[in-house]
mmCIF file of C-alpha atoms in Angstrom:
data_model
loop_
_atom_site.group_PDB
_atom_site.id
_atom_site.type_symbol
_atom_site.label_atom_id
_atom_site.label_comp_id
_atom_site.label_asym_id
_atom_site.label_seq_id
_atom_site.Cartn_x
_atom_site.Cartn_y
_atom_site.Cartn_z
ATOM 1 C CA CYS F 1 4.121 1.771 22.169
ATOM 2 C CA SER F 2 6.470 4.601 22.113
ATOM 3 C CA SER F 3 5.636 7.744 24.318
ATOM 4 C CA ASP F 4 4.609 11.090 22.638
ATOM 5 C CA LEU F 5 8.042 12.372 23.764
ATOM 6 C CA GLU F 6 9.912 9.835 21.777
ATOM 7 C CA LEU F 7 7.738 10.331 18.600
ATOM 8 C CA SER F 8 8.183 14.142 18.652
ATOM 9 C CA ILE F 9 12.039 13.406 18.251
ATOM 10 C CA MET F 10 11.327 11.045 15.469
ATOM 11 C CA ALA F 11 9.501 14.044 13.691
ATOM 12 C CA GLY F 12 9.634 13.516 9.647
ATOM 13 C CA ARG F 13 8.547 15.484 6.648
ATOM 14 C CA PHE F 14 6.902 14.249 3.707
ATOM 15 C CA GLY F 15 9.056 12.871 0.993
ATOM 16 C CA LEU F 16 10.469 9.848 -0.890
ATOM 17 C CA VAL F 17 12.022 7.334 1.208
ATOM 18 C CA GLN F 18 13.374 3.824 0.635
ATOM 19 C CA LYS F 19 10.752 1.145 1.513
ATOM 20 C CA GLN F 20 13.198 -1.239 3.050
ATOM 21 C CA ASN F 21 15.232 0.728 5.327
ATOM 22 C CA LYS F 22 13.268 4.076 5.402
ATOM 23 C CA SER F 23 16.473 6.138 4.296
ATOM 24 C CA GLN F 24 15.838 9.389 2.385
ATOM 25 C CA ILE F 25 16.138 9.768 -1.217
ATOM 26 C CA PRO F 26 17.606 13.196 -2.046
ATOM 27 C CA LEU F 27 15.124 15.892 -3.123
ATOM 28 C CA GLU F 28 16.563 18.304 -5.623
ATOM 29 C CA SER F 29 13.681 20.686 -6.309
ATOM 30 C CA VAL F 30 10.066 21.470 -5.484
ATOM 31 C CA ASP F 31 7.549 23.745 -7.595
ATOM 32 C CA ILE F 32 4.076 24.559 -6.603
ATOM 33 C CA GLN F 33 1.641 26.106 -8.631
ATOM 34 C CA VAL F 34 -1.828 27.099 -7.596
ATOM 35 C CA ASP F 35 -4.793 28.365 -9.520
ATOM 36 C CA VAL F 36 -7.413 29.913 -7.022
ATOM 37 C CA GLN F 37 -10.863 30.574 -8.016
ATOM 38 C CA GLY F 38 -13.551 31.778 -5.652
ATOM 39 C CA PHE F 39 -13.566 29.140 -2.713
ATOM 40 C CA THR F 40 -11.732 26.168 -4.664
ATOM 41 C CA ALA F 41 -8.053 25.853 -5.493
ATOM 42 C CA HIS F 42 -6.373 23.645 -8.261
ATOM 43 C CA VAL F 43 -2.797 22.770 -7.070
ATOM 44 C CA VAL F 44 0.015 21.186 -9.242
ATOM 45 C CA ALA F 45 3.039 19.968 -7.005
ATOM 46 C CA SER F 46 6.267 18.859 -9.134
ATOM 47 C CA MET F 47 9.121 17.310 -7.041
ATOM 48 C CA LYS F 48 12.322 16.161 -8.440
ATOM 49 C CA TYR F 49 14.203 13.324 -6.707
ATOM 50 C CA ARG F 50 17.330 11.544 -7.456
ATOM 51 C CA ASN F 51 18.727 7.828 -6.644
ATOM 52 C CA ASN F 52 22.380 8.122 -6.031
ATOM 53 C CA GLU F 53 22.889 4.544 -5.278
ATOM 54 C CA GLU F 54 24.405 2.130 -7.534
ATOM 55 C CA LYS F 55 21.173 -0.180 -7.744
ATOM 56 C CA PRO F 56 17.434 0.123 -8.383
ATOM 57 C CA ILE F 57 15.329 1.043 -5.242
ATOM 58 C CA GLU F 58 11.864 0.640 -4.563
ATOM 59 C CA ALA F 59 10.436 3.833 -2.627
ATOM 60 C CA ILE F 60 7.465 5.141 -0.951
ATOM 61 C CA TYR F 61 6.520 8.840 -1.567
ATOM 62 C CA ILE F 62 4.379 10.176 1.572
ATOM 63 C CA PHE F 63 2.516 13.548 1.382
ATOM 64 C CA PRO F 64 0.130 15.152 3.391
ATOM 65 C CA LEU F 65 -3.333 16.656 2.071
ATOM 66 C CA ASP F 66 -6.281 18.550 3.589
ATOM 67 C CA GLU F 67 -8.945 16.061 4.155
ATOM 68 C CA ASP F 68 -11.167 18.174 1.869
ATOM 69 C CA ALA F 69 -8.767 17.690 -1.066
ATOM 70 C CA ALA F 70 -9.051 15.131 -4.219
ATOM 71 C CA VAL F 71 -6.394 13.874 -5.993
ATOM 72 C CA CYS F 72 -7.111 14.418 -9.759
ATOM 73 C CA GLY F 73 -3.790 13.818 -11.528
ATOM 74 C CA PHE F 74 -0.499 11.998 -10.983
ATOM 75 C CA GLN F 75 2.392 11.276 -13.346
ATOM 76 C CA ALA F 76 5.949 10.447 -12.968
ATOM 77 C CA ILE F 77 8.934 10.949 -15.427
ATOM 78 C CA ILE F 78 11.825 8.278 -14.861
ATOM 79 C CA ASP F 79 14.777 8.116 -17.292
ATOM 80 C CA GLY F 80 12.953 9.794 -20.090
ATOM 81 C CA ARG F 81 9.607 7.551 -19.603
ATOM 82 C CA THR F 82 6.443 9.130 -18.512
ATOM 83 C CA ILE F 83 4.225 6.998 -16.228
ATOM 84 C CA VAL F 84 0.658 8.321 -16.024
ATOM 85 C CA ALA F 85 -1.650 7.257 -13.265
ATOM 86 C CA GLU F 86 -4.804 5.229 -14.245
ATOM 87 C CA LEU F 87 -7.992 4.878 -11.679
ATOM 88 C CA GLN F 88 -8.409 1.312 -11.224
ATOM 89 C CA ASP F 89 -10.119 -0.772 -8.306
ATOM 90 C CA GLU F 90 -7.978 -1.452 -5.365
ATOM 91 C CA GLU F 91 -7.312 -4.876 -5.928
ATOM 92 C CA GLU F 92 -7.087 -4.604 -9.545
ATOM 93 C CA ALA F 93 -4.353 -1.684 -9.109
ATOM 94 C CA LEU F 94 -2.444 -3.657 -6.709
ATOM 95 C CA GLY F 95 -2.102 -6.517 -9.176
ATOM 96 C CA THR F 96 -0.828 -4.170 -12.006
ATOM 97 C CA TYR F 97 1.707 -2.582 -9.871
ATOM 98 C CA GLU F 98 2.938 -6.190 -8.554
ATOM 99 C CA ASP F 99 2.957 -7.249 -11.998
ATOM 100 C CA ALA F 100 5.003 -4.434 -13.370
ATOM 101 C CA LEU F 101 7.669 -4.893 -10.632
ATOM 102 C CA SER F 102 7.963 -8.580 -11.431
ATOM 103 C CA SER F 103 8.691 -7.879 -14.862
ATOM 104 C CA GLY F 104 11.500 -5.345 -14.023
ATOM 105 C CA GLN F 105 9.306 -2.142 -15.033
ATOM 106 C CA SER F 106 9.099 1.245 -13.013
ATOM 107 C CA ALA F 107 5.772 1.560 -11.555
ATOM 108 C CA PHE F 108 3.848 3.626 -9.066
ATOM 109 C CA LEU F 109 0.952 2.927 -6.824
ATOM 110 C CA LEU F 110 -1.142 5.911 -5.586
ATOM 111 C CA GLU F 111 -3.335 5.380 -2.634
ATOM 112 C CA GLU F 112 -4.892 6.931 0.399
ATOM 113 C CA SER F 113 -3.073 6.098 3.679
ATOM 114 C CA ASP F 114 -4.829 3.656 6.000
ATOM 115 C CA GLU F 115 -3.789 6.100 8.812
ATOM 116 C CA SER F 116 -6.083 8.918 7.833
ATOM 117 C CA SER F 117 -7.749 10.681 4.954
ATOM 118 C CA ASP F 118 -5.485 13.648 5.020
ATOM 119 C CA MET F 119 -2.191 11.508 4.266
ATOM 120 C CA PHE F 120 -1.444 9.920 0.752
ATOM 121 C CA GLN F 121 1.302 7.772 -0.008
ATOM 122 C CA ILE F 122 2.777 6.434 -3.607
ATOM 123 C CA SER F 123 4.752 3.193 -3.779
ATOM 124 C CA VAL F 124 7.305 3.495 -6.475
ATOM 125 C CA GLY F 125 9.151 0.554 -8.025
ATOM 126 C CA ASN F 126 12.509 0.078 -9.577
ATOM 127 C CA LEU F 127 13.951 3.603 -9.751
ATOM 128 C CA PRO F 128 17.062 3.111 -11.690
ATOM 129 C CA PRO F 129 20.458 4.004 -10.518
ATOM 130 C CA LYS F 130 21.861 7.342 -10.811
ATOM 131 C CA LYS F 131 18.472 8.520 -12.451
ATOM 132 C CA GLU F 132 15.945 11.043 -11.344
ATOM 133 C CA ALA F 133 12.477 11.021 -10.755
ATOM 134 C CA LEU F 134 10.114 13.839 -11.551
ATOM 135 C CA VAL F 135 6.912 13.578 -9.655
ATOM 136 C CA GLU F 136 3.935 15.510 -10.300
ATOM 137 C CA LEU F 137 0.805 15.674 -8.227
ATOM 138 C CA ARG F 138 -2.296 17.560 -9.180
ATOM 139 C CA PHE F 139 -5.183 18.157 -6.640
ATOM 140 C CA LEU F 140 -8.330 19.932 -6.008
ATOM 141 C CA THR F 141 -9.431 21.409 -2.807
ATOM 142 C CA GLU F 142 -12.289 23.590 -0.999
ATOM 143 C CA LEU F 143 -11.113 26.673 0.515
ATOM 144 C CA SER F 144 -12.273 27.321 3.979
ATOM 145 C CA VAL F 145 -14.162 30.606 4.859
ATOM 146 C CA GLU F 146 -13.132 32.902 8.120
ATOM 147 C CA SER F 147 -14.834 35.959 9.320
ATOM 148 C CA GLU F 148 -15.478 38.839 7.026
ATOM 149 C CA GLY F 149 -15.672 36.562 4.121
ATOM 150 C CA ARG F 150 -11.947 36.011 4.323
ATOM 151 C CA VAL F 151 -10.873 33.135 1.844
ATOM 152 C CA VAL F 152 -7.692 30.971 3.430
ATOM 153 C CA PHE F 153 -5.498 28.643 1.319
ATOM 154 C CA VAL F 154 -3.288 26.375 3.040
ATOM 155 C CA LEU F 155 -0.391 24.305 1.450
ATOM 156 C CA PRO F 156 0.377 21.454 4.220
ATOM 157 C CA THR F 157 4.008 20.849 4.009
ATOM 158 C CA VAL F 158 4.457 19.315 7.485
ATOM 159 C CA LEU F 159 4.139 15.545 8.180
ATOM 160 C CA ASN F 160 3.867 15.282 11.975
ATOM 161 C CA PRO F 161 4.365 11.875 13.807
ATOM 162 C CA ARG F 162 0.800 10.425 14.985
ATOM 163 C CA TYR F 163 0.428 8.494 18.390
ATOM 164 C CA SER F 164 -0.791 5.190 17.760
ATOM 165 C CA PRO F 165 -3.096 3.421 20.414
ATOM 166 C CA ALA F 166 -1.696 0.055 21.732
ATOM 167 C CA HIS F 167 -4.098 -2.107 19.632
ATOM 168 C CA THR F 168 -3.066 -0.545 16.245
ATOM 169 C CA GLU F 169 -0.183 -0.623 13.992
ATOM 170 C CA PRO F 170 2.563 1.992 14.661
ATOM 171 C CA SER F 171 1.953 5.163 12.612
ATOM 172 C CA LEU F 172 3.670 5.156 9.277
ATOM 173 C CA SER F 173 4.627 8.884 9.959
ATOM 174 C CA THR F 174 6.779 7.678 13.171
ATOM 175 C CA GLN F 175 8.850 5.577 10.889
ATOM 176 C CA ILE F 176 9.850 8.054 8.335
ATOM 177 C CA PRO F 177 13.330 9.882 9.067
ATOM 178 C CA ARG F 178 13.840 13.430 8.428
ATOM 179 C CA VAL F 179 13.750 13.861 4.835
ATOM 180 C CA PHE F 180 15.321 17.605 4.250
ATOM 181 C CA THR F 181 18.698 18.354 6.125
ATOM 182 C CA ASP F 182 20.959 21.206 5.964
ATOM 183 C CA ASP F 183 23.461 19.229 4.005
ATOM 184 C CA SER F 184 20.767 18.377 1.345
ATOM 185 C CA PRO F 185 19.550 21.603 -0.192
ATOM 186 C CA TYR F 186 16.962 21.889 -2.598
ATOM 187 C CA SER F 187 15.254 24.665 -4.562
ATOM 188 C CA PHE F 188 11.676 25.672 -3.691
ATOM 189 C CA THR F 189 9.174 27.746 -5.826
ATOM 190 C CA PHE F 190 5.738 28.798 -5.156
ATOM 191 C CA ALA F 191 3.309 30.642 -7.655
ATOM 192 C CA MET F 192 -0.255 31.291 -7.045
ATOM 193 C CA LYS F 193 -2.975 32.806 -9.396
ATOM 194 C CA VAL F 194 -6.098 34.430 -7.718
ATOM 195 C CA LYS F 195 -9.527 35.087 -9.255
ATOM 196 C CA ALA F 196 -11.420 36.340 -6.292
ATOM 197 C CA ILE F 197 -15.150 37.040 -5.964
ATOM 198 C CA SER F 198 -14.408 41.061 -6.257
ATOM 199 C CA ALA F 199 -11.737 43.509 -6.433
ATOM 200 C CA ILE F 200 -9.291 42.124 -3.918
ATOM 201 C CA ASN F 201 -8.651 44.226 -0.812
ATOM 202 C CA GLU F 202 -5.644 42.335 0.628
ATOM 203 C CA ILE F 203 -3.700 38.883 0.445
ATOM 204 C CA PRO F 204 -1.544 38.573 3.660
ATOM 205 C CA SER F 205 -0.146 35.243 5.351
ATOM 206 C CA THR F 206 0.467 34.046 8.572
ATOM 207 C CA SER F 207 3.324 31.928 7.671
ATOM 208 C CA ASN F 208 5.530 33.606 5.019
ATOM 209 C CA THR F 209 6.058 37.095 3.587
ATOM 210 C CA LEU F 210 4.311 37.280 0.185
ATOM 211 C CA LYS F 211 5.034 39.271 -3.158
ATOM 212 C CA VAL F 212 1.341 40.153 -4.057
ATOM 213 C CA GLU F 213 0.698 41.870 -7.620
ATOM 214 C CA VAL F 214 -2.901 42.886 -8.154
ATOM 215 C CA ASP F 215 -3.948 43.268 -11.939
ATOM 216 C CA GLU F 216 -4.099 46.899 -12.939
ATOM 217 C CA ILE F 217 -7.108 46.381 -15.077
ATOM 218 C CA ASN F 218 -9.133 43.468 -13.314
ATOM 219 C CA LYS F 219 -8.671 44.226 -9.526
ATOM 220 C CA ALA F 220 -10.169 40.901 -8.766
ATOM 221 C CA GLN F 221 -7.060 39.137 -10.166
ATOM 222 C CA ALA F 222 -3.862 38.781 -8.613
ATOM 223 C CA THR F 223 -0.459 36.663 -8.748
ATOM 224 C CA VAL F 224 1.301 35.682 -5.544
ATOM 225 C CA SER F 225 4.697 34.208 -4.853
ATOM 226 C CA LEU F 226 6.969 34.118 -1.797
ATOM 227 C CA ALA F 227 9.227 37.052 -1.103
ATOM 228 C CA GLU F 228 11.861 35.125 0.792
ATOM 229 C CA PRO F 229 13.039 31.632 0.825
ATOM 230 C CA ASN F 230 11.094 28.687 2.415
ATOM 231 C CA ASN F 231 12.443 25.531 3.829
ATOM 232 C CA LEU F 232 8.989 23.501 4.150
ATOM 233 C CA THR F 233 9.101 23.461 8.221
ATOM 234 C CA GLN F 234 5.783 25.067 8.523
ATOM 235 C CA ASP F 235 2.227 24.992 6.213
ATOM 236 C CA ILE F 236 2.012 28.063 3.896
ATOM 237 C CA VAL F 237 -1.093 29.790 4.801
ATOM 238 C CA VAL F 238 -2.483 32.769 2.263
ATOM 239 C CA HIS F 239 -5.460 34.839 3.085
ATOM 240 C CA ILE F 240 -7.646 36.460 0.447
ATOM 241 C CA LEU F 241 -9.883 39.457 1.346
ATOM 242 C CA ALA F 242 -12.253 40.575 -1.243
ATOM 243 C CA GLN F 243 -14.142 43.974 -1.103
ATOM 244 C CA GLU F 244 -17.503 41.960 -1.760
ATOM 245 C CA PRO F 245 -16.922 38.725 0.007
ATOM 246 C CA PHE F 246 -20.593 37.752 0.045
ATOM 247 C CA LYS F 247 -20.987 38.122 -3.697
ATOM 248 C CA PRO F 248 -22.147 35.113 -5.676
ATOM 249 C CA GLN F 249 -19.901 33.732 -8.364
ATOM 250 C CA ALA F 250 -20.469 31.634 -11.359
ATOM 251 C CA ILE F 251 -17.596 29.516 -12.969
ATOM 252 C CA VAL F 252 -17.762 27.684 -16.125
ATOM 253 C CA GLU F 253 -15.518 24.799 -17.065
ATOM 254 C CA ASN F 254 -15.725 23.939 -20.839
ATOM 255 C CA GLY F 255 -16.084 20.152 -21.647
ATOM 256 C CA ILE F 256 -12.937 17.824 -22.388
ATOM 257 C CA LYS F 257 -13.061 15.828 -25.530
ATOM 258 C CA ILE F 258 -10.377 13.048 -25.513
ATOM 259 C CA GLU F 259 -8.886 12.419 -29.061
ATOM 260 C CA GLY F 260 -10.002 9.043 -30.665
ATOM 261 C CA ARG F 261 -13.140 8.781 -28.301
ATOM 262 C CA GLU F 262 -16.543 8.730 -29.919
ATOM 263 C CA ASP F 263 -18.248 9.054 -26.336
ATOM 264 C CA THR F 264 -19.691 12.584 -26.085
ATOM 265 C CA GLN F 265 -21.663 11.780 -23.107
ATOM 266 C CA GLY F 266 -18.929 10.539 -20.854
ATOM 267 C CA PHE F 267 -17.384 12.102 -17.726
ATOM 268 C CA MET F 268 -16.714 15.886 -18.054
ATOM 269 C CA ALA F 269 -17.550 15.723 -21.829
ATOM 270 C CA ASN F 270 -19.892 18.414 -21.256
ATOM 271 C CA PRO F 271 -19.664 21.894 -20.022
ATOM 272 C CA VAL F 272 -20.085 22.542 -16.260
ATOM 273 C CA VAL F 273 -21.300 25.488 -14.283
ATOM 274 C CA MET F 274 -20.502 25.955 -10.489
ATOM 275 C CA LEU F 275 -22.009 28.530 -8.314
ATOM 276 C CA ASN F 276 -20.168 29.825 -5.450
ATOM 277 C CA PHE F 277 -21.927 31.798 -2.782
ATOM 278 C CA PHE F 278 -21.430 32.735 0.816
ATOM 279 C CA PRO F 279 -24.542 34.217 2.367
ATOM 280 C CA GLU F 280 -23.932 36.700 5.283
ATOM 281 C CA PHE F 281 -25.778 35.868 8.514
ATOM 282 C CA LYS F 282 -26.248 37.963 11.639
ATOM 283 C CA ASN F 283 -25.984 36.373 14.876
ATOM 284 C CA PRO F 284 -29.445 35.385 16.423
ATOM 285 C CA GLU F 285 -30.241 37.021 19.565
ATOM 286 C CA THR F 286 -30.682 34.025 22.208
ATOM 287 C CA SER F 287 -31.058 33.761 26.023
ATOM 288 C CA GLU F 288 -29.203 30.385 25.874
ATOM 289 C CA VAL F 289 -25.909 30.855 27.691
ATOM 290 C CA GLY F 290 -23.985 27.207 26.910
ATOM 291 C CA GLU F 291 -22.061 24.490 28.634
ATOM 292 C CA PHE F 292 -18.258 24.624 27.769
ATOM 293 C CA VAL F 293 -16.095 21.562 28.264
ATOM 294 C CA PHE F 294 -12.203 21.912 27.667
ATOM 295 C CA VAL F 295 -10.324 18.818 26.715
ATOM 296 C CA ILE F 296 -6.886 19.402 27.555
ATOM 297 C CA ASP F 297 -3.822 17.156 26.250
ATOM 298 C CA ARG F 298 -1.342 16.232 29.161
ATOM 299 C CA SER F 299 0.689 13.732 27.252
ATOM 300 C CA GLY F 300 4.497 13.625 27.289
ATOM 301 C CA SER F 301 4.780 15.676 24.170
ATOM 302 C CA MET F 302 3.152 18.611 25.775
ATOM 303 C CA GLY F 303 6.012 19.321 28.225
ATOM 304 C CA GLY F 304 7.649 22.408 28.547
ATOM 305 C CA SER F 305 6.332 25.477 26.418
ATOM 306 C CA ARG F 306 3.644 23.629 25.058
ATOM 307 C CA MET F 307 2.238 22.763 28.401
ATOM 308 C CA ASP F 308 2.758 26.311 29.546
ATOM 309 C CA GLY F 309 0.777 27.605 26.298
ATOM 310 C CA ALA F 310 -1.899 25.302 26.998
ATOM 311 C CA LYS F 311 -2.332 26.391 30.621
ATOM 312 C CA THR F 312 -2.133 30.167 29.545
ATOM 313 C CA THR F 313 -4.935 29.455 26.924
ATOM 314 C CA LEU F 314 -7.223 27.598 29.445
ATOM 315 C CA LEU F 315 -6.951 30.473 31.935
ATOM 316 C CA LEU F 316 -7.832 33.069 29.279
ATOM 317 C CA PHE F 317 -10.741 30.768 28.198
ATOM 318 C CA LEU F 318 -11.976 30.191 31.755
ATOM 319 C CA LYS F 319 -11.830 33.899 32.738
ATOM 320 C CA SER F 320 -13.703 34.986 29.514
ATOM 321 C CA LEU F 321 -16.801 32.600 30.124
ATOM 322 C CA PRO F 322 -20.211 34.307 30.077
ATOM 323 C CA ASP F 323 -22.141 34.449 33.597
ATOM 324 C CA GLY F 324 -24.755 32.029 33.968
ATOM 325 C CA CYS F 325 -22.903 29.110 32.157
ATOM 326 C CA PHE F 326 -22.022 25.651 32.756
ATOM 327 C CA PHE F 327 -18.421 24.225 32.383
ATOM 328 C CA ASN F 328 -16.072 21.335 33.125
ATOM 329 C CA VAL F 329 -12.367 20.487 32.265
ATOM 330 C CA VAL F 330 -10.646 17.142 31.541
ATOM 331 C CA GLY F 331 -7.189 16.384 31.087
ATOM 332 C CA PHE F 332 -6.126 13.107 29.015
ATOM 333 C CA GLY F 333 -3.098 11.162 27.795
ATOM 334 C CA SER F 334 -3.040 7.434 28.444
ATOM 335 C CA SER F 335 -5.836 7.882 30.855
ATOM 336 C CA PHE F 336 -8.043 10.915 31.768
ATOM 337 C CA GLU F 337 -8.887 12.906 34.589
ATOM 338 C CA ASN F 338 -12.007 15.133 34.926
ATOM 339 C CA LEU F 339 -12.516 18.113 37.316
ATOM 340 C CA PHE F 340 -16.164 17.606 37.954
ATOM 341 C CA GLU F 341 -18.086 14.573 37.807
ATOM 342 C CA GLU F 342 -20.615 16.519 35.759
ATOM 343 C CA SER F 343 -20.387 20.104 34.251
ATOM 344 C CA GLN F 344 -21.009 22.710 37.051
ATOM 345 C CA PRO F 345 -22.304 26.522 37.270
ATOM 346 C CA TYR F 346 -19.825 29.099 36.381
ATOM 347 C CA ASN F 347 -19.304 30.653 39.918
ATOM 348 C CA ASP F 348 -16.394 32.050 41.924
ATOM 349 C CA GLU F 349 -16.101 28.799 43.960
ATOM 350 C CA ASN F 350 -15.780 26.732 40.971
ATOM 351 C CA LEU F 351 -14.028 28.988 38.894
ATOM 352 C CA LYS F 352 -11.089 28.952 41.444
ATOM 353 C CA LYS F 353 -10.993 25.285 41.457
ATOM 354 C CA ALA F 354 -10.484 25.220 37.611
ATOM 355 C CA THR F 355 -8.020 27.957 37.621
ATOM 356 C CA ASP F 356 -6.037 26.232 40.579
ATOM 357 C CA LEU F 357 -5.988 22.843 38.301
ATOM 358 C CA ALA F 358 -4.895 24.989 35.335
ATOM 359 C CA GLN F 359 -1.942 26.411 37.040
ATOM 360 C CA LYS F 360 -0.877 22.955 38.580
ATOM 361 C CA MET F 361 -1.304 21.055 35.453
ATOM 362 C CA THR F 362 1.676 19.006 34.006
ATOM 363 C CA ALA F 363 2.334 16.680 31.011
ATOM 364 C CA ASN F 364 2.578 13.525 33.158
ATOM 365 C CA LEU F 365 -0.159 11.274 31.393
ATOM 366 C CA SER F 366 2.012 9.556 28.846
ATOM 367 C CA GLY F 367 0.093 8.761 25.616
ATOM 368 C CA THR F 368 -2.244 10.414 23.344
ATOM 369 C CA LYS F 369 -5.498 8.425 23.682
ATOM 370 C CA ILE F 370 -7.936 10.909 22.879
ATOM 371 C CA LEU F 371 -10.964 8.447 22.044
ATOM 372 C CA GLN F 372 -11.649 7.728 25.787
ATOM 373 C CA PRO F 373 -11.964 11.266 27.317
ATOM 374 C CA LEU F 374 -14.310 12.275 24.362
ATOM 375 C CA GLN F 375 -16.439 9.012 24.975
ATOM 376 C CA TRP F 376 -16.874 9.978 28.579
ATOM 377 C CA VAL F 377 -17.644 13.727 27.615
ATOM 378 C CA PHE F 378 -20.482 12.689 25.154
ATOM 379 C CA SER F 379 -21.829 10.111 27.553
ATOM 380 C CA GLN F 380 -22.591 12.976 29.963
ATOM 381 C CA PRO F 381 -26.279 14.430 29.108
ATOM 382 C CA PRO F 382 -26.121 17.991 27.880
ATOM 383 C CA VAL F 383 -27.512 20.686 30.351
ATOM 384 C CA LYS F 384 -30.799 21.602 29.423
ATOM 385 C CA GLY F 385 -31.005 25.121 27.882
ATOM 386 C CA HIS F 386 -27.054 25.407 27.437
ATOM 387 C CA PRO F 387 -25.877 24.228 24.107
ATOM 388 C CA ARG F 388 -22.639 22.293 24.530
ATOM 389 C CA GLN F 389 -19.423 23.418 23.166
ATOM 390 C CA LEU F 390 -16.113 21.264 23.500
ATOM 391 C CA PHE F 391 -12.785 22.773 22.905
ATOM 392 C CA LEU F 392 -9.671 20.608 22.362
ATOM 393 C CA LEU F 393 -6.380 21.845 23.219
ATOM 394 C CA SER F 394 -3.718 19.614 21.797
ATOM 395 C CA ASP F 395 -0.217 19.560 19.996
ATOM 396 C CA GLY F 396 -0.588 15.757 19.132
ATOM 397 C CA LYS F 397 -1.542 13.765 16.021
ATOM 398 C CA VAL F 398 -3.228 10.355 16.457
ATOM 399 C CA ALA F 399 -3.482 7.308 14.135
ATOM 400 C CA ASN F 400 -6.958 6.530 14.931
ATOM 401 C CA THR F 401 -8.337 9.781 13.294
ATOM 402 C CA ASP F 402 -11.428 8.065 11.575
ATOM 403 C CA ASP F 403 -12.571 6.588 14.837
ATOM 404 C CA VAL F 404 -12.359 9.923 16.482
ATOM 405 C CA ILE F 405 -13.999 11.878 13.584
ATOM 406 C CA GLN F 406 -16.868 9.092 13.548
ATOM 407 C CA LEU F 407 -17.457 9.497 17.120
ATOM 408 C CA VAL F 408 -17.682 13.463 16.864
ATOM 409 C CA ARG F 409 -20.035 13.183 13.852
ATOM 410 C CA LYS F 410 -22.391 11.078 15.737
ATOM 411 C CA GLN F 411 -22.575 13.738 18.481
ATOM 412 C CA SER F 412 -22.865 16.570 16.222
ATOM 413 C CA GLY F 413 -26.383 17.208 17.136
ATOM 414 C CA THR F 414 -26.051 17.690 20.663
ATOM 415 C CA THR F 415 -22.166 19.176 20.826
ATOM 416 C CA ARG F 416 -20.354 21.821 18.735
#
């Protein structure tokens, strides 16, 4: 299995690539339209590609999604023909796709990636030579809410390579070459419509410079676009802060009647009402202090500035812990090393051991086997009267995401 350092060099981004040799299919344009209502967003992503070769090609389109997102529509326009996605059972869908290929027709197969729920892929069949393919993807996603009721929208644009444990197939993301290069320019547009809970205070971004226009009449509505070019090298992050973020909001969607169908009781045929509310809770007073476990990635890809950043962050955490707590530090890669056999009291002696370790840490533990150190932490009984919190510092992606999530979910009653 390749090391993390090698994987980082093979970094790929989402896009359309040839199935046989993984070479890129030129991207001509990207258009993103976002409709935010309260705590949800509807996203329409349109991407245009062109087959410059002299023969038809079969391709794979790979794109990242937040694991809370749900794909609700897909269509492709090839050589003047429109292909609309139809929901089918997995085996039935695969059979339909293979039948279309064997008969020389263009076909698309949309499926969730086996690697992780936050990465999807579309198999594209028989893209004609010298022709364009316009891919349109629609998805809905629930937005996260941070302190002060700040609603956060994230458009994931970077598909990072994932470390694959030895017993698993190599991650698909490690096989995809760089899709966007300096000698292959493409256009990118981003537009967002916002309907907030109440009048909008501000709409900043931690990733891009934005152009924000708040409606003069309805202060709860705004339009957002990018004030500078974007090259899809990082996620687009937009924060929305309303004056009354904890105010309930009701959203009504009218029913959809399909022409030619007599069924008036089918899915989405009737109106639907959704109630959004984000209650404000004050932090309860408690005498419990806590147990803090810091799990630090020391794999090959953490070398250099990343390791320096992790060490600085760990030192900041260690020196900010409350008196009377318990703590431990675990470093991991292909193997893992723990500072203490079990969490120890936070005192001057133990703090010095931890800070000495933090200052000497290096990225010398090879791969990113995250499951084993987590299993060890969870095998330790929590310190009575000290709720356990686990902090993970890592730059890496892993292919066994589901195994990790299932393990953490089972321990959610004892560990935050």
